[in-house]
mmCIF file of C-alpha atoms and ligand atoms in Angstrom:
data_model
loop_
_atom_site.group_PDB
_atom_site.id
_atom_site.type_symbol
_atom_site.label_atom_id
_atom_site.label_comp_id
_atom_site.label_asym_id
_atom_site.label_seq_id
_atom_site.Cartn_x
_atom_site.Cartn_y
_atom_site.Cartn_z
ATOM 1 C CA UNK A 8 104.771 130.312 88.434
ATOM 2 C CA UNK A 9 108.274 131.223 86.403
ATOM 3 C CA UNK A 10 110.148 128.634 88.715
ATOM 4 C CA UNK A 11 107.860 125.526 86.719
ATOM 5 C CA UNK A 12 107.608 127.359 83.008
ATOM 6 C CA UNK A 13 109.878 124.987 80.983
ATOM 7 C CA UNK A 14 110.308 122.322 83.270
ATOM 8 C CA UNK A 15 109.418 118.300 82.473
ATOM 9 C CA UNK A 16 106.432 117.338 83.859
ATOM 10 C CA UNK A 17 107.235 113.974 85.523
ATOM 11 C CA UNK A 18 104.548 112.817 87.310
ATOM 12 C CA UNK A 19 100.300 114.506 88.061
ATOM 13 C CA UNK A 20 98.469 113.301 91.098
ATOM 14 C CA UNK A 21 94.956 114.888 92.041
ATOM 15 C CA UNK A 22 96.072 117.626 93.849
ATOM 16 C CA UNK A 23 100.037 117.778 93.239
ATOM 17 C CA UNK A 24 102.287 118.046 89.573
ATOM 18 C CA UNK A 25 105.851 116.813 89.788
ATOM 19 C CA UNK A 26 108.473 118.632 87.752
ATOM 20 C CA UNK A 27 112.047 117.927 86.942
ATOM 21 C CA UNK A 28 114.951 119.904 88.638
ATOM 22 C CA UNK A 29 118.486 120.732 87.917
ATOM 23 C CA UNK A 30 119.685 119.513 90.197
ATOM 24 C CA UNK A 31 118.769 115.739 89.614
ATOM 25 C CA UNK A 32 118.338 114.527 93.646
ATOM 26 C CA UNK A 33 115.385 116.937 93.612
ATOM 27 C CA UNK A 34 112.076 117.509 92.337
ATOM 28 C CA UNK A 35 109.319 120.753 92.251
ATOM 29 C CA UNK A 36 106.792 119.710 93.669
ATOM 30 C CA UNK A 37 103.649 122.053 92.673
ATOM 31 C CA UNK A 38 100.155 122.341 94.731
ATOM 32 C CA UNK A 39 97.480 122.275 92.776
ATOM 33 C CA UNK A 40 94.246 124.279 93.613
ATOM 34 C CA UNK A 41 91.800 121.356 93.067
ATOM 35 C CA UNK A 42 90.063 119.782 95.725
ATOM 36 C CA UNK A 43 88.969 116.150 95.020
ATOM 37 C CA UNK A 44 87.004 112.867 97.555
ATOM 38 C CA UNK A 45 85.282 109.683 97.026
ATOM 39 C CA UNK A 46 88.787 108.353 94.756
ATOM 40 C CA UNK A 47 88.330 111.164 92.797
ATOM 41 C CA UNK A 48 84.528 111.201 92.150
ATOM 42 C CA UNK A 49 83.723 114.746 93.918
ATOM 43 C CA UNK A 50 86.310 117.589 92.014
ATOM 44 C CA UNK A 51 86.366 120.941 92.701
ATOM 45 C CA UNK A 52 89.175 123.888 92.563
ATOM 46 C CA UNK A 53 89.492 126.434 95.322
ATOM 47 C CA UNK A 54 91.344 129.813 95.079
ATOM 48 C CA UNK A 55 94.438 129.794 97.557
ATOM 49 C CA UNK A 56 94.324 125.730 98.167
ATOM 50 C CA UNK A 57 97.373 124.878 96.738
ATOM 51 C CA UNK A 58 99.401 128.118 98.722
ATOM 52 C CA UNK A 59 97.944 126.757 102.034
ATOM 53 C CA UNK A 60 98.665 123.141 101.748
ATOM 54 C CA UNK A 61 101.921 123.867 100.431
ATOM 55 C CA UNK A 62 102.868 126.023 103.335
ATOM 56 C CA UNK A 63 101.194 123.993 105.771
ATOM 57 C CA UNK A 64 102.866 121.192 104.535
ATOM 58 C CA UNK A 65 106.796 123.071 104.593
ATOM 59 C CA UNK A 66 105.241 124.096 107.992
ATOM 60 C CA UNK A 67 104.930 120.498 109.519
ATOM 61 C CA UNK A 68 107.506 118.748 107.722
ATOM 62 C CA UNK A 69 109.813 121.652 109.228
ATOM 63 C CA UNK A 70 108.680 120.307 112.659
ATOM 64 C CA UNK A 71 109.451 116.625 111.851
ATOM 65 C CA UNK A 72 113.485 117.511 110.798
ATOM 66 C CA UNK A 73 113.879 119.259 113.690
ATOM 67 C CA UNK A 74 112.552 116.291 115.931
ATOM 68 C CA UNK A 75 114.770 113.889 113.963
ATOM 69 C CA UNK A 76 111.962 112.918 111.993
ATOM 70 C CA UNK A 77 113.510 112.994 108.592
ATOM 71 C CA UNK A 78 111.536 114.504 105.478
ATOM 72 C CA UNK A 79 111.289 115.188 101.397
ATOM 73 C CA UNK A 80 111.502 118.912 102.261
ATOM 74 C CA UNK A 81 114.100 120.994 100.891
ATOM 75 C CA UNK A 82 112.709 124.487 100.255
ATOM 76 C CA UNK A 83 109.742 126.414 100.471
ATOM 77 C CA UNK A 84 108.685 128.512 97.669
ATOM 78 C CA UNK A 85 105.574 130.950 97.679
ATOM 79 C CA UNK A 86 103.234 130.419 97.317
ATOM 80 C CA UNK A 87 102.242 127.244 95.979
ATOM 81 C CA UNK A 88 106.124 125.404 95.374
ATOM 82 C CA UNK A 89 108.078 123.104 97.184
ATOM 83 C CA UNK A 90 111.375 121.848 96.016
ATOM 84 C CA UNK A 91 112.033 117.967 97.526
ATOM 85 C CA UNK A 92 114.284 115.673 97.436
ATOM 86 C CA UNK A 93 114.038 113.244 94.561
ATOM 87 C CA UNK A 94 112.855 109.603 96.386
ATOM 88 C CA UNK A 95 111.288 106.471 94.512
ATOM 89 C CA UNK A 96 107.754 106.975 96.001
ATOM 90 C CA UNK A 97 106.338 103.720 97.533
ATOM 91 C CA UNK A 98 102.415 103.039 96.404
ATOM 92 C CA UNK A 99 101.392 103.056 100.209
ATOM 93 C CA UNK A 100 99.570 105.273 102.474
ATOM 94 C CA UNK A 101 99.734 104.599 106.125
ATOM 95 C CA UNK A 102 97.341 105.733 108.459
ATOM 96 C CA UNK A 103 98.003 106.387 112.136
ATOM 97 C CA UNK A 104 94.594 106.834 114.284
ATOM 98 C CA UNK A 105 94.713 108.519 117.645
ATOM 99 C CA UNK A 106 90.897 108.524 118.043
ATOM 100 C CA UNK A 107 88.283 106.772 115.735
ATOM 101 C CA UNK A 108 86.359 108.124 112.799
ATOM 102 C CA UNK A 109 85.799 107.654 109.305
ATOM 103 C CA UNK A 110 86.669 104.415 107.915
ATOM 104 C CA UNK A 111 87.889 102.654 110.475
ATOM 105 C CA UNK A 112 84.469 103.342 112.604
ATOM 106 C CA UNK A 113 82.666 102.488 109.319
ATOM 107 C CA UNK A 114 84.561 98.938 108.738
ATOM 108 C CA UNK A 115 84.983 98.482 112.182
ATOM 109 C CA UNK A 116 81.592 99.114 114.233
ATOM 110 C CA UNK A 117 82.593 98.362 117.516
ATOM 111 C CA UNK A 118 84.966 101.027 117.318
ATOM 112 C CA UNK A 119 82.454 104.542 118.174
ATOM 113 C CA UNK A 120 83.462 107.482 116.755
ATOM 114 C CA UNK A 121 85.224 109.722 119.207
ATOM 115 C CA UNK A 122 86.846 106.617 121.257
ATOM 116 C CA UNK A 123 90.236 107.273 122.393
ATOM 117 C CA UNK A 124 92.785 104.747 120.383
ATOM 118 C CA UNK A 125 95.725 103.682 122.967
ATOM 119 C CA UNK A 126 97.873 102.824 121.743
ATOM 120 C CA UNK A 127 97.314 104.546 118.593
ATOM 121 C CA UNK A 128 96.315 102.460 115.595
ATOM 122 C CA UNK A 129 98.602 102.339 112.227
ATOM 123 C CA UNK A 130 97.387 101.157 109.105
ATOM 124 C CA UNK A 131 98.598 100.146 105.394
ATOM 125 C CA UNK A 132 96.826 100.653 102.606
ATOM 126 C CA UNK A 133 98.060 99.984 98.914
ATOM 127 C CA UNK A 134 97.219 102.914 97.126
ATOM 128 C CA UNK A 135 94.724 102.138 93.813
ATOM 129 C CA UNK A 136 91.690 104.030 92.771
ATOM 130 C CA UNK A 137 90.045 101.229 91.016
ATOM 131 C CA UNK A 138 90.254 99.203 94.130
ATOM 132 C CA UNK A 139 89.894 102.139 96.712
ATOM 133 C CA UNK A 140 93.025 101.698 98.361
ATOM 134 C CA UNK A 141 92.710 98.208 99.882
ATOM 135 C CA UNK A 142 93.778 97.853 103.790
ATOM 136 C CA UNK A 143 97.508 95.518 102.998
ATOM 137 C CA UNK A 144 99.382 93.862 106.392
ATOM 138 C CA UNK A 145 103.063 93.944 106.856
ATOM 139 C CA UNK A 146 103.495 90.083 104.946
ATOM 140 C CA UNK A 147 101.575 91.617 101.476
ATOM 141 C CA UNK A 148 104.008 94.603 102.068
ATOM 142 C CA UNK A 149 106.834 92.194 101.767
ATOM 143 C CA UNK A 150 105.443 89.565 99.609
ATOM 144 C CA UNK A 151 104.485 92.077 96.607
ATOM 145 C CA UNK A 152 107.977 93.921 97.157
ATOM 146 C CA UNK A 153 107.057 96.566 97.870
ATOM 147 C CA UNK A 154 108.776 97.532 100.890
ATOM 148 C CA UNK A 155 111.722 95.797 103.169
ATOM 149 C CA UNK A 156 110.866 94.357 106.313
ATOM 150 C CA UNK A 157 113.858 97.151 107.497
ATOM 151 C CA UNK A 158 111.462 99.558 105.452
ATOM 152 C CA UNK A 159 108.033 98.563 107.296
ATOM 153 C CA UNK A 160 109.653 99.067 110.445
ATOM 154 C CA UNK A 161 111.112 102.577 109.595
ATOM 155 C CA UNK A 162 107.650 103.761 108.314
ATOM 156 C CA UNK A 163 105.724 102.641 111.559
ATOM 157 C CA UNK A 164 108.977 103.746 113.553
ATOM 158 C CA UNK A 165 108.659 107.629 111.766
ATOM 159 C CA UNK A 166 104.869 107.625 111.832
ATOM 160 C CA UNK A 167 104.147 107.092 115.602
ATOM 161 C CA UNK A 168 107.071 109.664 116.572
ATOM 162 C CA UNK A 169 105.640 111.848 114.081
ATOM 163 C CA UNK A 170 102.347 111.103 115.687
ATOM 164 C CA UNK A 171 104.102 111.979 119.137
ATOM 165 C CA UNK A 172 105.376 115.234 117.626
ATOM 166 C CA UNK A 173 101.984 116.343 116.189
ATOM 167 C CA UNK A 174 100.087 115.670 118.797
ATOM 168 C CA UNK A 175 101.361 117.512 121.285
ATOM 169 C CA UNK A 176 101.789 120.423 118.991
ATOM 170 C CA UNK A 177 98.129 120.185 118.234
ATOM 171 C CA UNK A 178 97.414 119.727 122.154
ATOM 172 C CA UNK A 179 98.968 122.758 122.610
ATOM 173 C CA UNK A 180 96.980 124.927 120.206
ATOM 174 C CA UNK A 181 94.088 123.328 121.922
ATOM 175 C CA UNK A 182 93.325 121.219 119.132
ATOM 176 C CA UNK A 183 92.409 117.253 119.074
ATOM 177 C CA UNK A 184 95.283 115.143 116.451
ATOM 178 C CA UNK A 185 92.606 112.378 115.710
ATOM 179 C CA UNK A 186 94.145 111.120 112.887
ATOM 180 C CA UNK A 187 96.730 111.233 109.572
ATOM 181 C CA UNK A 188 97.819 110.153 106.654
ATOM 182 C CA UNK A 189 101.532 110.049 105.030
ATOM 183 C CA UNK A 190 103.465 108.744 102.411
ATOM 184 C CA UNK A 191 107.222 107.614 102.312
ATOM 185 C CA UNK A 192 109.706 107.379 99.313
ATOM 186 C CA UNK A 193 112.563 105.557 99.343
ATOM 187 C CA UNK A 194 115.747 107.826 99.114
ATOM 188 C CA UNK A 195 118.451 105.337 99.093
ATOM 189 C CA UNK A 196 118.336 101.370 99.217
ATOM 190 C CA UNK A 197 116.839 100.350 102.586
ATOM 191 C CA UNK A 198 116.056 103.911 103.855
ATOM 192 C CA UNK A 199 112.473 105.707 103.338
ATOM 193 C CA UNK A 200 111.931 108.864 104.114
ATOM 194 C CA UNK A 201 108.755 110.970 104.664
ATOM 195 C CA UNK A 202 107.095 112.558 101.699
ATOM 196 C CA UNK A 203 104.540 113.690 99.750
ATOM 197 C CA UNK A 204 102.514 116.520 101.596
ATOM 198 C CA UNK A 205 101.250 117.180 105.562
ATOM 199 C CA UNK A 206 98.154 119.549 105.640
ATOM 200 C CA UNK A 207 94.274 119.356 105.941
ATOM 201 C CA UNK A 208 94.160 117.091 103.358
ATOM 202 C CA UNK A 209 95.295 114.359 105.149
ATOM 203 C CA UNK A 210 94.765 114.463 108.831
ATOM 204 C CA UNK A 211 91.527 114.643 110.933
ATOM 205 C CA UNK A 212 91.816 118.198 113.046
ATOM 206 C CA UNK A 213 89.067 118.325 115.622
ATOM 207 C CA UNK A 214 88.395 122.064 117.816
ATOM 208 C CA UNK A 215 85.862 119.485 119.935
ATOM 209 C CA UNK A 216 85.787 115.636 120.729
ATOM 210 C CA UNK A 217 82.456 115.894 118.966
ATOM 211 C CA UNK A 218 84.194 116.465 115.939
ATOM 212 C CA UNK A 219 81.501 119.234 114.808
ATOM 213 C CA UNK A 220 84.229 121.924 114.438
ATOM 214 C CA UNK A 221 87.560 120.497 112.408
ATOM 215 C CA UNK A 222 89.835 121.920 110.594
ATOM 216 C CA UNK A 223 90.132 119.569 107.901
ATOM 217 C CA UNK A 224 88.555 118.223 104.289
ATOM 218 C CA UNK A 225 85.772 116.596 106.256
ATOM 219 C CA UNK A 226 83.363 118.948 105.351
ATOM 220 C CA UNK A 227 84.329 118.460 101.590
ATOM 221 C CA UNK A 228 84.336 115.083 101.799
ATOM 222 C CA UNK A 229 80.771 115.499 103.510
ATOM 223 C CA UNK A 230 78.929 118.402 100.747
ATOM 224 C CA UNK A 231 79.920 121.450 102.796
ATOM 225 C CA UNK A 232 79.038 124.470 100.314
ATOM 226 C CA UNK A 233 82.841 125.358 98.502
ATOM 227 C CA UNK A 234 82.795 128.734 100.096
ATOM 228 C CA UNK A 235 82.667 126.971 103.465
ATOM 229 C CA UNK A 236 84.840 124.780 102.791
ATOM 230 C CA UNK A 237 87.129 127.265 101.571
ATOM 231 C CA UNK A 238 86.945 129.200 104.755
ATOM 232 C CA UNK A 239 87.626 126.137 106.594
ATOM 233 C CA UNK A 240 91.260 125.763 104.372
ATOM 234 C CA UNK A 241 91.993 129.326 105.748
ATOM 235 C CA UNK A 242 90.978 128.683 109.371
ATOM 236 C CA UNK A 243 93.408 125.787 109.343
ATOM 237 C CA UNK A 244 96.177 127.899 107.731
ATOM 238 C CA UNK A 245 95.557 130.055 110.770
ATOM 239 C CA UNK A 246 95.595 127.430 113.584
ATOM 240 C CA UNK A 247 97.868 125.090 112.736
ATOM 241 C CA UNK A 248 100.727 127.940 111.760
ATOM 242 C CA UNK A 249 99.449 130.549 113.836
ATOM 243 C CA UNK A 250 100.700 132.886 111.062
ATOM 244 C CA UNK A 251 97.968 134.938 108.788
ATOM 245 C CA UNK A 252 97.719 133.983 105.236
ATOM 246 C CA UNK A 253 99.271 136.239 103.031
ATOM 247 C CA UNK A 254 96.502 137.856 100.834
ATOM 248 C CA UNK A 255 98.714 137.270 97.246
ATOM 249 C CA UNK A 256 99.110 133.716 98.468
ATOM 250 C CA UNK A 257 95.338 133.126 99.170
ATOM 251 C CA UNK A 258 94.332 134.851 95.336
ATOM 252 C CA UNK A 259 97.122 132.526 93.467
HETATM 253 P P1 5GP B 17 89.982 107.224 106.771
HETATM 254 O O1 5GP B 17 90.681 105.901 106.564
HETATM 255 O O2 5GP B 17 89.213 107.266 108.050
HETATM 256 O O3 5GP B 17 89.195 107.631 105.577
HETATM 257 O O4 5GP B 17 91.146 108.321 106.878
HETATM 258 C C1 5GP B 17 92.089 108.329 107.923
HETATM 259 C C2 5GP B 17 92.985 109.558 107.768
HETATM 260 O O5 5GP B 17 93.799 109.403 106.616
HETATM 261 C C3 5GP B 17 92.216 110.861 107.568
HETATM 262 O O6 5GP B 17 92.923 111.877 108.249
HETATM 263 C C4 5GP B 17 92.236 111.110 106.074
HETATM 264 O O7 5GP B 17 92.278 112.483 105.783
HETATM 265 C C5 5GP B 17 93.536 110.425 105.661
HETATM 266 N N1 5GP B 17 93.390 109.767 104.360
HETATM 267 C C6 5GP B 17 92.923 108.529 104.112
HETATM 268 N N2 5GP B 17 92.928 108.257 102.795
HETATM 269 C C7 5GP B 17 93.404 109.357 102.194
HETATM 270 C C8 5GP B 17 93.665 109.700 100.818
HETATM 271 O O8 5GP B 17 93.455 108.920 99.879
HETATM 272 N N3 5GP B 17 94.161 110.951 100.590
HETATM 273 C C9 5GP B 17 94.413 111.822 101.600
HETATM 274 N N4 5GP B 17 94.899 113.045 101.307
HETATM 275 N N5 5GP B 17 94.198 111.530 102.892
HETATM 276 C C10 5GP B 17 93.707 110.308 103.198
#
């Protein structure tokens, strides 16, 4: 808590608060416990969310740097804190599908959930509650200036090796990488880097093809009793870092 008392608060998402630094090339980023679906319809807050999807998140990121894959992280700091480079965040999420499910199987019916994607699908969307993110091409990209052409080809370029990198980490906990979700910030002119978080949140982690065991906010998203769902946050901890939660961490 004492590394945020004081600071500027520069920026509150659903889930995240953005705080000033000293050091002005980086910000505090701060996990918040709340839980929130449906553009922020459903809200909830769950004891220990903001530790694990902060760690998670340092966790992942930490594999992307070392595969080249380069990241906002800077430092991890328990259990909820994690100080980032300062980038010019871009209002898109893109989406990179290795099997189908949620919306793409819903606006997309010939797609059956479960099918393998190959290769694997990537997706824009411009990022607006109002309008519920609406799906935007590489040309509205450009033509609301929003990103570069260079910069639409670095975010599919770091997405599908990320993709590459996750999956086969996944793979080899036995786990199915069916889909993700990331953000990218611009650090200098030109140049985006990945930001934002990496954690249940925003992936689809399947245990079966079925997708009836996951390790994700799919059981949030569809009215899974808080406890559960709660549960679920700490099995995912568990799997994807194959470390145990620390007890402090999971009570913050
Ligand atoms: P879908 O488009 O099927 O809803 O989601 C595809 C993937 O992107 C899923 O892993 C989902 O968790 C992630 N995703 C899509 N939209 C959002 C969003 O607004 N916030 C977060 N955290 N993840 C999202």
């Amino acid at each position: 808590m004492s590394i945020i008392k004081g600071r500027q608060l520069i920026a509150e998402g659903k889930t995240k608060r953005v705080y000033l630094h000293d050091d002005p090339d980086k910000v505090i980023l701060y996990f918040k416990n709340d839980i929130t679906a449906l553009d922020g319809l459903k809200h909830d807050v769950i004891t220990g969310k903001g530790y694990i999807n902060a760690y998670i998140t340092k966790y992942l990121f930490e594999k992307l740097e070392k595969a080249g894959i380069p990241t906002q992280l800077v430092e991890y700091v328990f259990p909820n804190i994690i100080i980032a480079k300062k980038i010019q965040m871009l209002p898109l999420e893109v989406v990179c599908r290795n099997i189908a499910a949620g919306h793409l199987v819903k606006r997309l019916p010939f797609f059956k959930t479960g099918q393998q994607l190959n290769p694997p699908v990537v997706e824009f969307f411009y990022k607006s509650d109002e309008l519920h993110d609406p799906m935007v091409n590489e040309y509205h990209i450009q033509a609301l200036r929003v990103a570069s052409e260079r910069e639409i080809s670095q975010m599919k370029d770091y997405t599908l090796k990320a993709n590459l990198v996750l999956k086969d980490f996944f793979a080899k906990r036995g786990l199915i990488f069916v889909d993700f979700k990331i953000e990218f910030g611009r650090l200098t002119a030109d140049n985006v880097i990945i930001g934002d978080e990496l954690n249940g949140d925003s992936m689809r982690l399947w245990a079966t093809l079925d997708g009836r065991r996951a390790f994700d906010k799919d059981g949030y998203r569809s009215g899974d009793a808080l406890e559960r769902v709660r549960e679920t946050y700490i099995e995912a901890f568990k799997v994807i870092t194959g470390e145990e939660p620390l007890k402090e961490g999971l009570e913050s």
